[in-house]
Coordinates of C-alpha atoms and ligand atoms in Angstrom, one line a residue:
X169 CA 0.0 0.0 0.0
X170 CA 1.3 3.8 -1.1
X171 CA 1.8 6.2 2.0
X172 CA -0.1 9.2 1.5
X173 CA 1.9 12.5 1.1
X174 CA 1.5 13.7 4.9
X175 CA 2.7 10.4 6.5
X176 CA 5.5 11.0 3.7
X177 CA 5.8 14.7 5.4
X178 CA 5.5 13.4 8.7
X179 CA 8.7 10.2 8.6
X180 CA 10.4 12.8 6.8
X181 CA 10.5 15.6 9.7
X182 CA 10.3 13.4 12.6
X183 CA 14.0 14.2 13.5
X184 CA 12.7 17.7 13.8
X185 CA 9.6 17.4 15.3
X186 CA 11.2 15.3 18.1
X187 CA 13.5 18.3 18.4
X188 CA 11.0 20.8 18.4
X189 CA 9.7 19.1 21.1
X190 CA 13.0 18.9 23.2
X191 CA 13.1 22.6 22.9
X192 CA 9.2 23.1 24.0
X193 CA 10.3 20.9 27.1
X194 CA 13.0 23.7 28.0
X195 CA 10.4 26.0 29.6
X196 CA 9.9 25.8 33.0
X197 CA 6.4 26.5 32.6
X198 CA 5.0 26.0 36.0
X199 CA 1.5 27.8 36.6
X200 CA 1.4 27.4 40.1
X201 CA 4.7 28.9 41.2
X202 CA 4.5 32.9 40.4
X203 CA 8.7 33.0 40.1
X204 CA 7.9 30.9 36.5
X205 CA 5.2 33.7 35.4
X206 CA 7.9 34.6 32.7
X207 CA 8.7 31.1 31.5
X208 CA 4.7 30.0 30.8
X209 CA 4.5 33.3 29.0
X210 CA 7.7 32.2 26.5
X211 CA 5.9 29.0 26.3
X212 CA 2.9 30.4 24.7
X213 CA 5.0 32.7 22.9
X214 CA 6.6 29.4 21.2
X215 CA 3.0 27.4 20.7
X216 CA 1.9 30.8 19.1
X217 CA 5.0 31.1 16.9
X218 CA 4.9 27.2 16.2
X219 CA 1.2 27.4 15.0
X220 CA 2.1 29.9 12.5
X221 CA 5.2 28.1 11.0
X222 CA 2.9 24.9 10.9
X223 CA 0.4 27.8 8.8
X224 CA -2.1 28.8 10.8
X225 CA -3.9 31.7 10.8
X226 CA -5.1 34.4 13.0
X227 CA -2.8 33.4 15.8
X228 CA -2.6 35.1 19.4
X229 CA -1.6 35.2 22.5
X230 CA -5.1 36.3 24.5
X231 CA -4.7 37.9 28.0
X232 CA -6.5 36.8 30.2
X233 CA -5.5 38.7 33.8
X234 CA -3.2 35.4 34.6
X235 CA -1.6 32.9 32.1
X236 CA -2.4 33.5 28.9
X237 CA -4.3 31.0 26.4
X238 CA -3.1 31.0 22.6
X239 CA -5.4 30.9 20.0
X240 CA -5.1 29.9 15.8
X241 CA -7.7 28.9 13.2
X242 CA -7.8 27.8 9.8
X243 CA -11.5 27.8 8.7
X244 CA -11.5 27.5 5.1
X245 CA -13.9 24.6 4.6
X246 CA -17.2 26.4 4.6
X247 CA -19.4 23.4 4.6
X248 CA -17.8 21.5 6.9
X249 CA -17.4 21.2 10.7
X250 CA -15.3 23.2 13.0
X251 CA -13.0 21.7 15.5
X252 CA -11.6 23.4 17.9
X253 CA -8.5 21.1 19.6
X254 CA -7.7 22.0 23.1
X255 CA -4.1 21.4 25.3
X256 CA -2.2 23.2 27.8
X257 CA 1.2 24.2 27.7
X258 CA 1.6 24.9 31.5
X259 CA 2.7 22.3 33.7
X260 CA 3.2 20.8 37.4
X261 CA 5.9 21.9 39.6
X262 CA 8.6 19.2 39.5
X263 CA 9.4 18.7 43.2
X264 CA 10.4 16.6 44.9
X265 CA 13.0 17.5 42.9
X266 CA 16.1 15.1 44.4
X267 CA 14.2 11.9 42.8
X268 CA 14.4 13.7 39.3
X269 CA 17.2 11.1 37.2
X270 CA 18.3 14.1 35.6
X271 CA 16.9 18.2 35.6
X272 CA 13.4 18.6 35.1
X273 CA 13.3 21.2 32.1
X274 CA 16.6 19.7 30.1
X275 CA 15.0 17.4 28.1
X276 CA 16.9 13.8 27.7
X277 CA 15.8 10.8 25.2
X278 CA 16.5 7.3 26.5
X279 CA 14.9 4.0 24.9
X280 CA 12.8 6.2 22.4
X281 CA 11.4 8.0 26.0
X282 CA 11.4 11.9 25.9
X283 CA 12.2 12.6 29.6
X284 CA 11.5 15.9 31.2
X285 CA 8.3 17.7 33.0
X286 CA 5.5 18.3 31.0
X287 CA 6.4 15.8 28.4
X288 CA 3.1 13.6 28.7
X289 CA 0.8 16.7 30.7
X290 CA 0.6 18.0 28.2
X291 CA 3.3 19.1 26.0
X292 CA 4.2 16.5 24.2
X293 CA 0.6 15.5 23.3
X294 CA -0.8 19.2 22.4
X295 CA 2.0 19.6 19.9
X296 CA 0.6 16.6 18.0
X297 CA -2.2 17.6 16.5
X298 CA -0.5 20.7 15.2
X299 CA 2.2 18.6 13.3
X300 CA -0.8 16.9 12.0
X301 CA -2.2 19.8 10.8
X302 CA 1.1 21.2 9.8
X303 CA 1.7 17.7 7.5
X304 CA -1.6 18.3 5.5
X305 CA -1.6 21.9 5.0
X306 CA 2.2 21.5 3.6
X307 CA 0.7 18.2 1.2
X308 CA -2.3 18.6 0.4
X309 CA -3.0 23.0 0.9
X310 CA -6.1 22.3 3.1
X311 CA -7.6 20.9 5.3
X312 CA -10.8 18.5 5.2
X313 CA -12.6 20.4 8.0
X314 CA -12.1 24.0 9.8
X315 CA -9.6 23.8 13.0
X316 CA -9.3 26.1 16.0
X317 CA -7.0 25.7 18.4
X318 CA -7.0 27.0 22.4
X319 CA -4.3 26.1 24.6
X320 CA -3.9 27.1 28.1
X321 CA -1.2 28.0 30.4
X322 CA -3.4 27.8 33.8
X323 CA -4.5 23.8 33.6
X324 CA -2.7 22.7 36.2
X325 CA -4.2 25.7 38.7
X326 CA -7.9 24.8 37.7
X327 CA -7.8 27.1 35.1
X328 CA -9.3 30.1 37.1
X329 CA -9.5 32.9 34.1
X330 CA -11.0 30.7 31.4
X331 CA -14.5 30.6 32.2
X332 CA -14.4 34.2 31.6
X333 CA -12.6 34.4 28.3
X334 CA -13.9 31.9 27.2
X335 CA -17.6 33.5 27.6
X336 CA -15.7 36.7 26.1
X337 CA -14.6 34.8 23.4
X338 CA -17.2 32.9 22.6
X339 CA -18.1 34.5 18.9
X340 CA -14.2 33.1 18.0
X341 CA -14.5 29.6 19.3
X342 CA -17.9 28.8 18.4
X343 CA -17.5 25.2 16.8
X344 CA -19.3 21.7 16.9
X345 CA -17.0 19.5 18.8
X346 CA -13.7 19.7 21.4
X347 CA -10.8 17.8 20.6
X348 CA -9.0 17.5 23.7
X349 CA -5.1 16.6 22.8
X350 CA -4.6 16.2 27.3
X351 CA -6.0 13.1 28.4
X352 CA -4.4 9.8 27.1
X353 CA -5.0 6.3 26.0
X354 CA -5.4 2.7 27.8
X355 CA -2.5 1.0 27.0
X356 CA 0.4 0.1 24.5
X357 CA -1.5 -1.2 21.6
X358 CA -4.9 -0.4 23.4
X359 CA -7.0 2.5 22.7
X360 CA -10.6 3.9 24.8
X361 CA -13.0 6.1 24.6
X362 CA -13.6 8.4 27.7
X363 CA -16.9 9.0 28.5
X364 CA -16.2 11.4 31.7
X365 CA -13.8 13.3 33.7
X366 CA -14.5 14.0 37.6
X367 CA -14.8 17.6 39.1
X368 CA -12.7 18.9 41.6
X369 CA -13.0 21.4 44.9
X370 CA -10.7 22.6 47.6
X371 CA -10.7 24.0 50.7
X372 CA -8.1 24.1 53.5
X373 CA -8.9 24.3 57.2
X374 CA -6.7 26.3 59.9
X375 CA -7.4 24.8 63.8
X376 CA -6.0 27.6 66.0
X377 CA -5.7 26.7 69.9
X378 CA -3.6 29.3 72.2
X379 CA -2.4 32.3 71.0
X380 CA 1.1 30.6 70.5
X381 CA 3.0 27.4 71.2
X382 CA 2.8 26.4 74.7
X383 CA 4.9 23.8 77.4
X384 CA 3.2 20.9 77.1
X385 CA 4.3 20.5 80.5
X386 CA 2.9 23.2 81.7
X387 CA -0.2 23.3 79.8
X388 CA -1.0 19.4 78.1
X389 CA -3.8 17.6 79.5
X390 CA -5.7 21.0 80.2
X391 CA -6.0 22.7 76.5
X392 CA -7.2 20.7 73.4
X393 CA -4.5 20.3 71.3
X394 CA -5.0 21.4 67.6
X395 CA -3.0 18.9 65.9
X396 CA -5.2 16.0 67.8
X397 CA -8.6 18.3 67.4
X398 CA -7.6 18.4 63.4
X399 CA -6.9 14.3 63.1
X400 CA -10.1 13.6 65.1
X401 CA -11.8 16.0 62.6
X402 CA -10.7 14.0 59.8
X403 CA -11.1 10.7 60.7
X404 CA -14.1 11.4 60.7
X405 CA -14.9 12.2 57.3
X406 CA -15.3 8.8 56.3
X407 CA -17.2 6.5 58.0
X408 CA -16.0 2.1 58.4
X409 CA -17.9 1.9 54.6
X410 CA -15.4 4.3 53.0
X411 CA -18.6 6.6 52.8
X412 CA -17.8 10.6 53.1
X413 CA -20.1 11.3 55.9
X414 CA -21.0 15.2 54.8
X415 CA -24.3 15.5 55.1
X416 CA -25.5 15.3 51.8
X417 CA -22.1 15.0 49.9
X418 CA -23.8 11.9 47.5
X419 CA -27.3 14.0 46.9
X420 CA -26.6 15.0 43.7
X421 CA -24.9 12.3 42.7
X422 CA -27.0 10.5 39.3
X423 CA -27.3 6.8 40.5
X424 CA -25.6 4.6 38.0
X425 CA -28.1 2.9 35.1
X426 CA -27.1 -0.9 33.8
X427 CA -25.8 0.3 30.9
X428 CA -22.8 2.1 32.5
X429 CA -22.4 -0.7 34.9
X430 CA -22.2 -3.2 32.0
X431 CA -19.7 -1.1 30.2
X432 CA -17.7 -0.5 33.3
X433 CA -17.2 -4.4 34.2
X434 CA -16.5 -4.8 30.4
X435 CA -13.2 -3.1 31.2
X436 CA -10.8 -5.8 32.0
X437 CA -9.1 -5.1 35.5
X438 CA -6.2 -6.8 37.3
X439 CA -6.2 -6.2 40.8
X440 CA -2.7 -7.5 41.0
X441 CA -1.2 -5.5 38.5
X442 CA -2.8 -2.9 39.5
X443 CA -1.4 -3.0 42.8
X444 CA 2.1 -4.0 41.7
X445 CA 2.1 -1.1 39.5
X446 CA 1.4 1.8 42.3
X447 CA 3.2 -0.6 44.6
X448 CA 0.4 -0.9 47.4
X449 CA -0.3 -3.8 49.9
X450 CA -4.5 -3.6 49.4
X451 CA -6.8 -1.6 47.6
X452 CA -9.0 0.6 49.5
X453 CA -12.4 2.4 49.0
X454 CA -16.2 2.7 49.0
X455 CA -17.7 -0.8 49.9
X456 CA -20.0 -2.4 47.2
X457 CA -18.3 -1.0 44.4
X458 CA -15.5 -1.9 41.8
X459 CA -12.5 -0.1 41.4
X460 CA -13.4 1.5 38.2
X461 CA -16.7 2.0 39.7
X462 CA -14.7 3.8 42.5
X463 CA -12.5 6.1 40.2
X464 CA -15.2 6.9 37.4
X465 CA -18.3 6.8 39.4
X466 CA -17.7 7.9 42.7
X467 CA -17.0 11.1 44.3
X468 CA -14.3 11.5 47.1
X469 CA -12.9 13.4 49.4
X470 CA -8.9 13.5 50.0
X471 CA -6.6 15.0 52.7
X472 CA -4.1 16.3 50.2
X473 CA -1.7 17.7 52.8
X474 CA -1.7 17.9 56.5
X475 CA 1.1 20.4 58.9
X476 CA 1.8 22.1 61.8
X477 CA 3.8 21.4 65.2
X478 CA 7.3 20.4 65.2
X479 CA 9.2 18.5 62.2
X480 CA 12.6 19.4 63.4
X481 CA 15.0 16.6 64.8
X482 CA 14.7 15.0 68.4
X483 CA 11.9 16.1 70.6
X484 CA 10.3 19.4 71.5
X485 CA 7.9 19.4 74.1
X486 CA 5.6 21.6 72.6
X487 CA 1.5 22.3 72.5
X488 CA 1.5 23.8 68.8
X489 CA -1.3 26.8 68.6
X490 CA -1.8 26.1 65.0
X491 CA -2.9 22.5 62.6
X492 CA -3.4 22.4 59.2
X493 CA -5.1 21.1 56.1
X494 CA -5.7 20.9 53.0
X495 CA -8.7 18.7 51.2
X496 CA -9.5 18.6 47.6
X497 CA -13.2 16.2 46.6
X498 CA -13.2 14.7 43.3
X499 CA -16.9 14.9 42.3
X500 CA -19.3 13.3 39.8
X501 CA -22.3 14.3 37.6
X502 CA -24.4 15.9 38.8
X503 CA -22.3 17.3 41.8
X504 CA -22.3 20.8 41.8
X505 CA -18.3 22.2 43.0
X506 CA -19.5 25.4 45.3
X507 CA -22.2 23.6 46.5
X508 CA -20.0 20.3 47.7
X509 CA -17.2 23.0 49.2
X510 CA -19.5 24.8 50.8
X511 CA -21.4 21.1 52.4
X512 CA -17.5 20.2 53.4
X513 CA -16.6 23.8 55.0
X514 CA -19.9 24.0 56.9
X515 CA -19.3 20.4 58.0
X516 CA -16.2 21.2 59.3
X517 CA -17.5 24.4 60.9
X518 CA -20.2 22.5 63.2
X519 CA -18.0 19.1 64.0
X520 CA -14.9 21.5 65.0
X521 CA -15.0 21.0 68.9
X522 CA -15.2 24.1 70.7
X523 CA -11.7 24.2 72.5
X524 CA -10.3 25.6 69.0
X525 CA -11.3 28.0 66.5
X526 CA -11.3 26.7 63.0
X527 CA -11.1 28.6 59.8
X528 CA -12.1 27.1 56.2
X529 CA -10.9 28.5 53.2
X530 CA -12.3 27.4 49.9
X531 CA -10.3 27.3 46.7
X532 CA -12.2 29.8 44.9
X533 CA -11.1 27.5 41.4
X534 CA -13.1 24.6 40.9
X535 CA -14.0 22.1 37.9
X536 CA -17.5 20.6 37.4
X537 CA -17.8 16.8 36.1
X538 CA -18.1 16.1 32.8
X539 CA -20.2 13.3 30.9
X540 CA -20.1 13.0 27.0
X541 CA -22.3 9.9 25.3
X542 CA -20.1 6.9 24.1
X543 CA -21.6 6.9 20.6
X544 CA -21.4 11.0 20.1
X545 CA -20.7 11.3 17.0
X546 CA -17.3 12.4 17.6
X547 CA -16.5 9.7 20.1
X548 CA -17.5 7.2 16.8
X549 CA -14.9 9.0 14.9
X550 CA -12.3 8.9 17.6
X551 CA -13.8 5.1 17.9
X552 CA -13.0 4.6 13.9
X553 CA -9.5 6.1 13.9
X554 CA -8.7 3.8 16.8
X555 CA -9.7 0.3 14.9
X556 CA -7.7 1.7 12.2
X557 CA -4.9 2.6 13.7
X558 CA -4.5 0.2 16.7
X559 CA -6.0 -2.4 15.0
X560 CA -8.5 -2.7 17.8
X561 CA -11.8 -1.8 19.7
X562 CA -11.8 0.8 22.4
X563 CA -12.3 0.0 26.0
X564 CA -15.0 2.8 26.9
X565 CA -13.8 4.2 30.2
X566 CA -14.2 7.0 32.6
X567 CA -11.1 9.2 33.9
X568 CA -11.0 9.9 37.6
X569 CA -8.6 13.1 37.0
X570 CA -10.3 16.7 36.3
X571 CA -9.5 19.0 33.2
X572 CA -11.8 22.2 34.1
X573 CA -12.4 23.7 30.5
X574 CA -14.4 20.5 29.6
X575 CA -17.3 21.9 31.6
X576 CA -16.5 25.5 30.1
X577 CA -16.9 24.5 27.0
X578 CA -20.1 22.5 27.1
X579 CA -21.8 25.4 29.2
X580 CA -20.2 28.1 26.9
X581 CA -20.2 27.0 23.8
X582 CA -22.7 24.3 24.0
X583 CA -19.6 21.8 22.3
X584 CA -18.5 18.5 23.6
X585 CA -14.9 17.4 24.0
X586 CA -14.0 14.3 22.8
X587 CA -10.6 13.1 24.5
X588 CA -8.2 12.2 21.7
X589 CA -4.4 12.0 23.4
X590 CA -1.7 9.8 23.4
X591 CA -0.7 9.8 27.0
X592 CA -0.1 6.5 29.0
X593 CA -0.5 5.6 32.9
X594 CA 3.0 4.7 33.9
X595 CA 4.4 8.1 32.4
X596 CA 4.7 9.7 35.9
X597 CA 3.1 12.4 35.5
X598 CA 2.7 15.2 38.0
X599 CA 5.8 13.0 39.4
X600 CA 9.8 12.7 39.1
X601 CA 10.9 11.3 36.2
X602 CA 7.5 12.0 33.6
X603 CA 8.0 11.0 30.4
X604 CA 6.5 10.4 26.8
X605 CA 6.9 7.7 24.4
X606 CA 8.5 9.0 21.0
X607 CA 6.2 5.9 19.3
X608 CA 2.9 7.5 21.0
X609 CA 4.5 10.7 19.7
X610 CA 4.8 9.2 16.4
X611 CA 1.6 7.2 16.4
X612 CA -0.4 10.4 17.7
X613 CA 0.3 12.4 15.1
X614 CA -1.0 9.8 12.5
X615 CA -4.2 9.3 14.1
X616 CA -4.7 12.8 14.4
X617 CA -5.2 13.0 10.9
X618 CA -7.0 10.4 10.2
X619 CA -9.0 11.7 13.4
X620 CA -9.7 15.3 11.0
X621 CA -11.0 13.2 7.9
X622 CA -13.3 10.9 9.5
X623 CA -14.8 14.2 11.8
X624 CA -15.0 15.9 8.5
X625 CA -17.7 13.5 7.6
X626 CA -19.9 13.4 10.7
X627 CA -22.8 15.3 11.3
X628 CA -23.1 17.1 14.9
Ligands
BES234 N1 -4.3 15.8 32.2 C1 -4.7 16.0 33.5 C2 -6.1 15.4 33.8 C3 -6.2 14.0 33.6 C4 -5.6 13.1 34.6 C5 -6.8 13.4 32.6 C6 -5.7 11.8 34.5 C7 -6.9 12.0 32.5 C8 -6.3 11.2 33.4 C9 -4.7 17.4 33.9 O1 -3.5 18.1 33.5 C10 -4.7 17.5 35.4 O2 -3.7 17.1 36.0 N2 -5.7 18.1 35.9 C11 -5.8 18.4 37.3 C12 -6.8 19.6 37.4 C13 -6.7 20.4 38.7 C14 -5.4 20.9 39.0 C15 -7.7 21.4 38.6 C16 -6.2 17.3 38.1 O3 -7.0 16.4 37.7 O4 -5.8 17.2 39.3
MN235 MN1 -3.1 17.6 31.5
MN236 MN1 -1.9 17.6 34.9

């Protein structure tokens, strides 16, 4: 069989495109930390500048009053769909930094892996679809459908300005479906369909006792200690069932229908390997349900960080005045995220005994769950591209992580997104040593194509 003139294009400037990578990967572009401001600012400088070389039009860099988003479009295809195909360029902070093989933000290849932080979230996996794009503009001078792109330098903080430019912007990115290039696939060799992503909501609680650190001589066994208040406090947030005990933390949550259940158990699962690959002794969660159930179906509520009182060496015999922590819930349709912090905080508020004052702060960025029909038309194409290029059916399975602009877009713009990414489980990210296959890299950009000719041909 003849290759087509893109994959031509594509084998042909793969040595570059994996270099054009590398360089992407140099940017330290780490939303959270306000020291890297600069550095995700280059980055969408270079996604800008690397959208026009690939020949797109109408490229900028929007403000946004925090990290910017970049935004392209080619819509030359007047009776066709539009696509708009969605990444982020920011990225994670990279401690703990000491279990990093080698520095974070100096890329390094070994065994056809592209080490360095952001290469799988997202990086590597939004500049796919623009060498995809890039290949059939530079063989064939169009394309088979109009393309948008938005990428985002806030992600990985909840993406706190986009609701509001994207509502501003709304005229611009009108389109019929979201192609979401963060996300990933199953496993080597198998594809999936995702069908949703949980929300997310966060809050951190402050337990203040005396008015500073006392002798615990002088004072233990007649004060409450905050540190002991604050465990008690949490413990109780689950009850022996796994269940978050807020009062109605599951009220909103849309009971699960056969269907789903069928689909979910269709997924094989292998407790084993599963454990062997996070390397814990026993699973753990919400009694009565499966672990995909857990992760895809199921809301929770995690103690993300927890501080105060002494961490130095040896022993001080101290009553600390102040506990802390931090708590993020992953929700589920129909959970609303305001509604569930607010549930949490007022929880909090009335179980906090009264020997300390408590404060609750909630995370004022938040991300609503999102649901999108296995057979949507663009989850068929996406479905299509995957028997043809892995040879294979999809698994159709849920995602337990949050991307925020999924909800945006379906409120805003009344679109979809349709995960199409190339990413893979044991690529560490958000942890030392992330990484991203060159072959997914290669393989990504060749079902992107085909992913903008069969798309071309559905009706939305
Ligand atoms: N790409 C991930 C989301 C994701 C994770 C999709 C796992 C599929 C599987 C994204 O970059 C991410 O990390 N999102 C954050 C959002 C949060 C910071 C608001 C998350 O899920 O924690
Ligand atoms: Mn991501
Ligand atoms: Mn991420």
């Amino acid at each position: 069989m003849s290759t087509e003139q893109w994959e031509d294009y594509l084998a042909a400037n793969d040595a570059r495109f994996v270099d054009e990578l590398s360089d992407f990967l140099t940017y330290a572009s780490i939303s959270s930390l306000p020291e890297h401001t600069g550095a995700v600012a280059d980055a969408a400088q270079w996604v800008a500048d690397r959208l026009t070389q690939a020949g797109i039009e109408n490229v900028s860099v929007l403000p946004t009053g925090g990290h910017p988003v970049v935004y392209g479009d080619w819509c030359h295809a007047p009776d066709k769909p539009t696509v708009l195909i969605y990444g982020h360029f920011d990225t994670q902070p990279v401690d703990p930094l000491a279990l990093w093989t080698r520095p974070p933000f100096e890329p390094h290849i070994q065994d056809e892996r592209i080490y360095a932080r952001g290469a799988s979230d997202d990086k590597g996996n939004m500049l796919i679809p623009i060498l995809a794009v890039e290949a059939l503009l530079e063989t064939r001078r169009q394309l088979p459908l109009n393309i948008k792109f938005l990428f985002e330098g806030q992600e990985e903080i909840g993406s706190p300005q986009l609701p509001e430019v994207i509502d501003r912007e709304r005229a611009r990115l009108a389109c019929d479906l979201v192609v979401s290039a963060d996300g990933g696939q199953w496993a080597e060799g198998q594809p999936a369909l995702h069908t949703s992503l949980r929300g997310l909501c966060a809050l951190e609680i402050r337990l203040t006792g005396a008015r500073s650190d006392l002798h615990s001589g002088s004072y233990g066994g007649a004060v409450l200690n905050p540190i002991q208040a604050l465990c008690e406090l949490l413990a109780e947030l689950h009850d022996d069932r796994g269940r978050v005990t807020v009062e109605g933390f599951y009220d909103d949550v849309r009971p699960l229908d056969a269907h789903a259940t069928e689909r979910i158990r269709a997924v094989p699962f292998d407790a084993d390997a599963f454990k062997a690959g996070i390397g814990v002794p026993a699973l753990h969660g919400e009694a009565d349900y499966t672990t995909y159930e857990r992760l895809w179906t199921r809301p929770t509520l995690e103690i993300n960080g927890i501080w105060g009182g002494f961490q130095g060496e040896g022993t001080k015999t101290v009553l600390p005045s102040l506990a802390h922590a931090k708590i993020t819930c992953r929700l589920v349709a129909d959970q609303d995220p305001e509604r569930i912090c607010r549930r949490v905080g007022d929880h909090l508020i009335a179980k906090a005994p009264a020997a300390v004052r408590i404060d609750v702060r909630p995370e004022a960025s938040h991300a609503w769950p999102y649901q999108i029909a296995p057979d949507h038309p663009g989850n068929q194409a996406a479905a299509a591209v995957h028997r043809r290029i892995f040879g294979r059916e999809p698994h159709i399975v849920g995602m337990g992580g949050s991307i925020p602009v999924c909800g945006i877009f379906l409120r805003t713009l009344d679109a979809y997104t349709v995960n199409f990414a190339f990413g893979l489980k044991d690529e560490n990210v958000h942890a030392p040593d992330e990484f991203f296959r060159l072959s997914s890299f290669r393989l990504g950009q060749r079902a992107y194509v085909h992913l903008l000719d069969a798309l071309s041909r559905s009706a939305f």
